[in-house]
Short mmCIF file of C-alpha atoms in Angstrom, two decimals:
data_model
loop_
_atom_site.label_atom_id
_atom_site.label_comp_id
_atom_site.label_asym_id
_atom_site.label_seq_id
_atom_site.Cartn_x
_atom_site.Cartn_y
_atom_site.Cartn_z
CA MET A 1 31.48 165.31 48.06
CA GLY A 2 33.99 167.45 49.85
CA ILE A 3 36.51 170.07 49.03
CA LEU A 4 39.06 167.36 48.18
CA SER A 5 36.93 166.23 45.23
CA LEU A 6 37.92 169.40 43.43
CA PHE A 7 41.51 168.17 43.23
CA ARG A 8 40.72 164.71 41.93
CA ARG A 9 41.70 163.93 38.37
CA LYS A 10 38.93 163.32 35.96
CA PRO A 11 39.09 160.00 34.10
CA VAL A 12 40.72 160.24 30.69
CA GLU A 13 38.31 159.48 27.87
CA THR A 14 39.77 157.31 25.13
CA ARG A 15 38.15 156.67 21.78
CA SER A 16 38.83 154.26 18.97
CA SER A 17 39.65 155.94 15.69
CA GLY A 18 38.34 153.13 13.50
CA SER A 19 41.64 152.17 11.92
CA GLY A 20 44.85 150.49 12.90
CA TYR A 21 45.63 147.04 14.23
CA THR A 22 42.49 146.67 16.36
CA ALA A 23 40.24 147.65 13.46
CA GLN A 24 41.98 145.16 11.20
CA ILE A 25 41.45 142.36 13.72
CA MET A 26 37.78 143.28 14.07
CA ALA A 27 37.35 143.36 10.28
CA ALA A 28 39.03 139.97 9.96
CA ARG A 29 36.77 138.56 12.68
CA GLU A 30 33.69 139.96 10.96
CA SER A 31 34.77 138.40 7.67
CA TYR A 32 35.29 135.06 9.42
CA ILE A 33 31.82 135.13 10.99
CA SER A 34 29.84 136.43 8.01
CA GLY A 35 31.80 134.51 5.40
CA GLY A 36 34.16 135.57 2.66
CA SER A 37 32.92 138.68 0.91
CA GLY A 38 34.33 141.56 -1.06
CA ILE A 39 37.16 139.49 -2.51
CA GLY A 40 36.27 140.02 -6.13
CA GLU A 41 39.74 141.52 -6.56
CA LEU A 42 41.02 137.94 -6.75
CA THR A 43 39.43 137.55 -10.19
CA ALA A 44 41.14 138.26 -13.49
CA THR A 45 38.35 140.65 -14.51
CA VAL A 46 39.07 143.00 -11.62
CA GLN A 47 42.82 142.75 -12.06
CA GLY A 48 42.41 143.57 -15.75
CA CYS A 49 40.45 146.72 -14.92
CA VAL A 50 42.98 147.69 -12.25
CA SER A 51 45.80 147.20 -14.75
CA LEU A 52 44.06 149.61 -17.14
CA TRP A 53 43.92 152.24 -14.38
CA GLU A 54 47.52 151.58 -13.43
CA GLY A 55 48.85 151.73 -16.98
CA ALA A 56 46.91 154.89 -17.82
CA PHE A 57 48.22 156.76 -14.78
CA ALA A 58 51.76 155.54 -15.46
CA LEU A 59 51.54 157.02 -18.98
CA ALA A 60 49.94 160.30 -17.88
CA ASP A 61 51.66 163.62 -18.61
CA VAL A 62 52.48 165.41 -15.34
CA GLN A 63 53.46 169.08 -15.52
CA GLY A 64 54.48 171.38 -12.68
CA THR A 65 56.33 168.88 -10.46
CA ASN A 66 58.85 166.07 -10.71
CA MET A 67 57.74 164.34 -7.50
CA LEU A 68 54.88 162.48 -9.16
CA THR A 69 56.99 159.93 -11.01
CA ARG A 70 55.49 157.21 -13.17
CA ALA A 71 56.05 154.67 -10.40
CA HIS A 72 54.17 156.88 -7.93
CA MET A 73 51.34 157.42 -10.41
CA ALA A 74 50.98 153.66 -10.92
CA LEU A 75 50.91 153.09 -7.14
CA LEU A 76 48.28 155.80 -6.69
CA ALA A 77 46.06 154.32 -9.40
CA ARG A 78 46.27 150.78 -8.05
CA ALA A 79 45.59 151.87 -4.47
CA ALA A 80 42.64 154.00 -5.57
CA ALA A 81 41.17 151.14 -7.60
CA LEU A 82 41.45 148.51 -4.86
CA ARG A 83 41.22 150.62 -1.69
CA GLY A 84 39.46 153.77 -2.83
CA GLU A 85 42.15 156.10 -1.50
CA ALA A 86 45.91 156.51 -1.33
CA VAL A 87 48.20 158.48 0.97
CA MET A 88 51.80 159.49 0.29
CA GLN A 89 53.99 161.49 2.62
CA ILE A 90 55.84 164.47 1.15
CA THR A 91 59.52 164.37 2.15
CA GLY A 92 62.73 165.93 0.95
CA ASP A 93 63.57 162.70 -0.87
CA GLY A 94 60.23 162.53 -2.66
CA LEU A 95 56.89 160.89 -2.02
CA VAL A 96 56.77 157.99 0.43
CA PRO A 97 53.86 155.51 0.05
CA CYS A 98 51.93 154.88 3.27
CA ALA A 99 50.60 151.41 4.01
CA ASP A 100 48.11 152.54 6.65
CA TRP A 101 47.03 155.79 8.24
CA ASP A 102 44.81 157.41 10.80
CA LEU A 103 43.71 161.02 10.76
CA SER A 104 41.94 163.75 12.70
CA THR A 105 39.55 166.21 11.08
CA ARG A 106 37.93 169.57 11.66
CA ASN A 107 34.79 170.43 9.71
CA GLY A 108 35.32 167.20 7.79
CA ILE A 109 38.74 168.37 6.54
CA PRO A 110 41.84 166.38 7.57
CA ARG A 111 44.17 168.21 9.95
CA ALA A 112 46.83 165.65 10.93
CA TYR A 113 47.79 162.10 9.99
CA ARG A 114 49.44 159.20 11.76
CA VAL A 115 50.90 157.18 8.90
CA SER A 116 52.60 153.79 8.79
CA VAL A 117 55.46 153.41 6.32
CA SER A 118 56.56 149.93 5.30
CA GLU A 119 60.24 149.07 5.35
CA ALA A 120 62.13 145.91 4.44
CA GLY A 121 63.29 145.49 8.04
CA GLY A 122 60.04 146.60 9.69
CA GLY A 123 57.69 149.54 9.37
CA SER A 124 57.62 152.84 11.20
CA THR A 125 54.85 155.19 12.34
CA ARG A 126 55.01 158.95 11.90
CA THR A 127 52.76 161.86 12.81
CA VAL A 128 52.51 164.55 10.14
CA LEU A 129 50.29 167.49 9.31
CA ALA A 130 47.75 167.41 6.51
CA ALA A 131 49.93 169.72 4.40
CA GLU A 132 52.68 167.08 4.44
CA VAL A 133 50.74 164.32 2.68
CA LEU A 134 49.01 163.75 -0.63
CA HIS A 135 45.63 162.12 -0.04
CA LEU A 136 43.71 160.91 -3.09
CA ARG A 137 40.11 159.86 -2.39
CA ILE A 138 37.44 158.51 -4.73
CA GLY A 139 33.82 157.60 -4.10
CA SER A 140 33.56 159.62 -0.88
CA ASP A 141 30.15 160.18 0.68
CA MET A 142 28.69 162.82 2.97
CA VAL A 143 29.03 160.64 6.07
CA ALA A 144 32.83 160.37 5.86
CA PRO A 145 34.17 162.72 3.17
CA TRP A 146 37.73 162.20 4.40
CA THR A 147 37.77 158.55 3.27
CA GLY A 148 37.44 156.92 -0.13
CA ILE A 149 35.42 153.91 -1.23
CA ALA A 150 36.72 151.44 -3.80
CA PRO A 151 34.51 150.47 -6.76
CA LEU A 152 34.14 146.91 -5.47
CA ARG A 153 33.01 148.17 -2.06
CA ARG A 154 30.39 150.31 -3.78
CA ALA A 155 29.07 147.23 -5.61
CA PRO A 156 29.54 144.40 -3.07
CA LEU A 157 26.73 142.22 -4.41
CA THR A 158 28.19 142.14 -7.90
CA ALA A 159 31.69 141.47 -6.58
CA GLU A 160 30.35 138.65 -4.43
CA LEU A 161 28.42 137.18 -7.39
CA LEU A 162 31.51 137.13 -9.59
CA HIS A 163 33.54 135.58 -6.79
CA GLN A 164 30.95 132.88 -6.11
CA VAL A 165 30.51 131.97 -9.78
CA GLU A 166 34.23 131.66 -10.43
CA SER A 167 34.72 129.75 -7.17
CA ALA A 168 31.93 127.35 -8.13
CA LEU A 169 33.44 126.76 -11.56
CA ARG A 170 36.84 126.19 -9.98
CA ASP A 171 35.39 123.62 -7.58
CA VAL A 172 33.53 121.83 -10.39
CA TYR A 173 36.60 121.51 -12.59
CA ARG A 174 38.67 120.45 -9.60
CA ASP A 175 36.35 117.87 -8.01
CA ALA A 176 33.74 116.78 -10.56
CA PRO A 177 34.26 113.48 -12.45
CA LEU A 178 34.71 115.17 -15.82
CA GLY A 179 34.87 112.76 -18.75
CA SER A 180 34.06 109.74 -16.58
CA LEU A 181 31.78 106.97 -17.87
CA ILE A 182 29.65 104.10 -16.65
CA ILE A 183 30.45 101.17 -18.93
CA PRO A 184 28.95 97.66 -18.99
CA LEU A 185 31.08 94.53 -18.89
CA PRO A 186 30.14 90.87 -19.31
CA GLU A 187 28.84 89.26 -16.18
CA GLY A 188 31.42 87.73 -13.89
CA SER A 189 31.94 86.80 -10.33
CA ALA A 190 31.54 89.33 -7.56
CA ASP A 191 35.26 89.24 -6.86
CA ASP A 192 36.12 89.95 -10.48
CA MET A 193 33.72 92.91 -10.61
CA ALA A 194 35.08 94.29 -7.34
CA THR A 195 38.64 93.98 -8.63
CA MET A 196 37.67 95.77 -11.85
CA ARG A 197 35.97 98.61 -9.96
CA ALA A 198 38.99 99.02 -7.71
CA ALA A 199 41.26 99.26 -10.75
CA PHE A 200 39.23 102.19 -12.14
CA ARG A 201 38.71 103.99 -8.84
CA GLY A 202 40.19 107.48 -8.62
CA ARG A 203 41.02 107.72 -12.30
CA ARG A 204 39.37 110.97 -13.30
CA GLY A 205 38.40 111.23 -16.94
CA SER A 206 38.12 107.48 -17.37
CA SER A 207 35.68 104.76 -16.32
CA LEU A 208 34.93 105.18 -12.63
CA VAL A 209 32.01 102.75 -12.33
CA VAL A 210 31.67 99.34 -13.92
CA GLU A 211 28.39 97.47 -13.99
CA GLY A 212 27.27 94.24 -15.53
CA VAL A 213 25.35 93.89 -18.78
CA ALA A 214 22.27 92.69 -16.91
CA GLN A 215 22.15 95.82 -14.76
CA ALA A 216 22.71 98.03 -17.80
CA THR A 217 19.92 96.32 -19.73
CA ALA A 218 17.57 96.61 -16.79
CA ALA A 219 18.34 100.32 -16.66
CA GLY A 220 17.36 100.70 -20.32
CA MET A 221 20.92 101.00 -21.63
CA ASN A 222 21.36 97.93 -23.80
CA PRO A 223 24.92 97.93 -25.14
CA ASN A 224 23.90 95.84 -28.14
CA LEU A 225 21.44 98.52 -29.34
CA GLY A 226 24.12 101.16 -29.85
CA LYS A 227 23.28 103.01 -26.67
CA SER A 228 26.21 105.17 -25.57
CA PRO A 229 27.54 104.83 -22.01
CA ASP A 230 26.25 107.17 -19.33
CA GLN A 231 28.31 110.28 -18.67
CA LEU A 232 29.15 111.39 -15.15
CA SER A 233 30.21 114.89 -16.27
CA PRO A 234 27.86 117.58 -14.91
CA ASP A 235 25.78 119.48 -17.47
CA LEU A 236 26.72 123.09 -16.65
CA SER A 237 24.72 124.51 -19.57
CA LYS A 238 21.46 124.01 -17.66
CA SER A 239 22.80 126.09 -14.77
CA MET A 240 23.42 129.10 -17.08
CA THR A 241 26.90 129.50 -15.64
CA ARG A 242 28.21 131.07 -18.84
CA GLU A 243 25.51 133.74 -18.97
CA THR A 244 25.82 134.46 -15.24
CA LEU A 245 29.60 134.74 -15.46
CA GLU A 246 29.43 137.09 -18.44
CA ALA A 247 26.81 139.29 -16.75
CA ALA A 248 28.88 139.51 -13.56
CA ARG A 249 32.02 140.36 -15.53
CA ASP A 250 30.23 143.08 -17.49
CA ALA A 251 28.86 144.61 -14.29
CA ILE A 252 32.30 144.60 -12.65
CA CYS A 253 33.81 146.27 -15.72
CA MET A 254 31.18 149.01 -15.57
CA SER A 255 31.92 149.61 -11.89
CA PHE A 256 35.50 150.44 -12.91
CA GLY A 257 34.36 152.57 -15.85
CA VAL A 258 35.43 150.02 -18.47
CA LEU A 259 32.90 149.39 -21.21
CA PRO A 260 32.03 145.67 -21.32
CA GLY A 261 32.53 145.68 -25.08
CA LEU A 262 36.28 145.98 -24.49
CA MET A 263 36.30 142.48 -22.96
CA ASN A 264 34.15 140.95 -25.70
CA LYS A 265 36.02 138.42 -27.82
CA ALA A 266 34.21 139.68 -30.92
CA THR A 267 35.09 143.34 -30.35
CA THR A 268 36.51 145.48 -33.15
CA GLY A 269 39.02 148.31 -33.39
CA PRO A 270 36.47 151.16 -33.22
CA MET A 271 34.92 149.61 -30.11
CA VAL A 272 38.33 149.33 -28.45
CA ARG A 273 39.08 153.00 -29.18
CA GLU A 274 35.67 154.06 -27.90
CA ALA A 275 36.17 152.04 -24.70
CA GLN A 276 39.57 153.65 -24.17
CA ARG A 277 38.09 157.09 -24.82
CA HIS A 278 35.27 156.45 -22.35
CA LEU A 279 37.64 155.19 -19.65
CA ALA A 280 40.03 158.11 -20.05
CA GLY A 281 37.39 160.83 -20.39
CA TRP A 282 34.79 159.86 -17.81
CA VAL A 283 36.82 158.00 -15.18
CA LEU A 284 40.57 158.52 -15.22
CA GLN A 285 40.80 162.19 -16.22
CA PRO A 286 38.46 163.30 -13.38
CA LEU A 287 40.64 161.31 -10.96
CA ALA A 288 43.70 162.97 -12.45
CA GLU A 289 42.08 166.37 -11.88
CA LEU A 290 41.44 165.49 -8.23
CA LEU A 291 45.06 164.43 -7.82
CA ALA A 292 46.31 167.56 -9.60
CA GLU A 293 44.19 169.76 -7.34
CA GLU A 294 45.56 168.00 -4.24
CA ALA A 295 49.15 168.25 -5.51
CA THR A 296 48.74 171.93 -6.36
CA ALA A 297 47.54 172.69 -2.84
CA LYS A 298 50.26 170.64 -1.12
CA LEU A 299 53.31 171.12 -3.38
CA GLY A 300 52.96 174.87 -3.90
CA ALA A 301 53.03 174.76 -7.70
CA ALA A 302 50.40 174.51 -10.39
CA VAL A 303 50.24 170.81 -11.30
CA MET A 304 48.50 169.54 -14.42
CA ILE A 305 47.91 165.86 -15.23
CA ASP A 306 46.72 164.78 -18.68
CA VAL A 307 45.60 161.22 -19.33
CA GLY A 308 43.92 161.66 -22.71
CA ARG A 309 46.89 162.63 -24.88
CA PRO A 310 49.28 159.78 -23.91
CA LEU A 311 46.49 157.22 -24.34
CA GLN A 312 45.44 158.76 -27.67
CA ALA A 313 41.94 158.73 -26.20
CA PHE A 314 40.38 160.83 -28.91
CA ASP A 315 39.14 160.47 -32.46
CA ALA A 316 42.24 161.38 -34.48
CA GLY A 317 40.35 161.32 -37.79
CA GLY A 318 37.53 163.46 -36.41
CA ARG A 319 40.00 165.99 -35.02
CA ALA A 320 41.79 166.22 -38.36
CA ARG A 321 38.52 166.83 -40.19
CA ALA A 322 37.45 169.41 -37.60
CA LEU A 323 40.79 171.23 -37.94
CA ALA A 324 40.45 171.34 -41.72
CA GLN A 325 36.95 172.76 -41.46
CA ILE A 326 38.03 175.35 -38.88
CA ILE A 327 40.88 176.52 -41.12
CA GLU A 328 38.51 176.69 -44.07
CA ALA A 329 36.00 178.67 -41.98
CA MET A 330 38.71 181.11 -40.87
CA GLY A 331 39.81 181.63 -44.46
CA ARG A 332 36.22 182.17 -45.53
CA ALA A 333 35.72 184.68 -42.70
CA LYS A 334 38.79 186.58 -43.85
CA GLU A 335 37.45 186.70 -47.39
CA LEU A 336 34.13 188.06 -46.14
CA GLY A 337 35.90 190.68 -44.05
CA LEU A 338 34.47 189.64 -40.68
CA SER A 339 35.86 191.51 -37.69
CA PRO A 340 37.49 189.64 -34.77
CA LYS A 341 34.48 190.48 -32.61
CA GLU A 342 32.10 188.93 -35.11
CA MET A 343 34.35 185.87 -35.37
CA GLU A 344 34.40 185.52 -31.59
CA SER A 345 30.62 185.77 -31.49
CA ALA A 346 30.38 182.94 -34.02
CA LEU A 347 32.77 180.79 -31.97
CA LEU A 348 30.77 181.42 -28.81
CA SER A 349 27.59 180.27 -30.50
CA VAL A 350 29.08 176.77 -30.95
CA ASN A 351 30.92 176.70 -27.59
CA PHE A 352 34.36 177.09 -29.18
CA GLY A 353 35.33 180.11 -27.12
CA GLY A 354 35.65 181.07 -23.49
CA GLY A 355 33.11 183.05 -21.53
CA ASP A 356 30.05 181.42 -23.08
CA ASN A 357 28.82 180.28 -19.64
CA LEU A 358 28.27 176.78 -20.98
CA ALA A 359 31.22 175.07 -19.30
#
């Protein structure tokens, strides 16, 4: 080493960010090598759950901003359900959905984004600060808190099971000789039997194989004894495909926060209302609170999003009875001459007032 080494340029270190075109190619290659997986979103069960998320967010009451339109809310819900996160750029014309993005962080908090916006004539890439985008994330973990994880990615085994069962049933109903029979015919020449077999060949749901009476009798199927012809249709009941399919569907519904009873063909009205209440209260309203918190920080105004009221996700009869009892209790308290402080103490004892340190 000499003095000239001090003036040499150091090699530039480049790193892959884990997203973008190269990452997509690598993911596609991995899927090709390891086999199809994580494609449970192709099933009607998943799409039904996603539609519930999408419809609930489209109906939600948004206060404090007019940028979160119903179309944007539906896009956010669908992206969160299938991808686990959604990014929209804040512009003067409104929110712009982003098809793909890359970001840089500090202390695990996003600082800047490189977003890709889809256009009819070709997409464009833009670099924006974190304050210029709305980023909704669900299912984040401590390893990468700046990314979200979709419900299906959190339950890959169940998604794969549902996909395999429905694919197997599709293949059976597409390729199996359903409704086909083996029927006996009177003995004839070899040419006549070959001609008869060729006439039935390829006719699904009819007689695919023809055999002589002698062969049928030797096989224990004597046509003269009232023995029915042999069926070529596969017996799927022994494979427990129905039970497996129902169990996989129920598990997928639970991963999206949808009670399996909602999909039951024997469900009743109270069960439907309870399933809607559970979905709105334990799944969608927390997501709405996360989105409202993000919008409040980025849009500069207090944003509130309510999913429960538009969906009527509450017991209307129970609320009416509770209101009647509260009014009766207030009238009774007035008759007894209770002071406001005593009334407030009574409300705090049943968690009806603020400052009880229970919420």
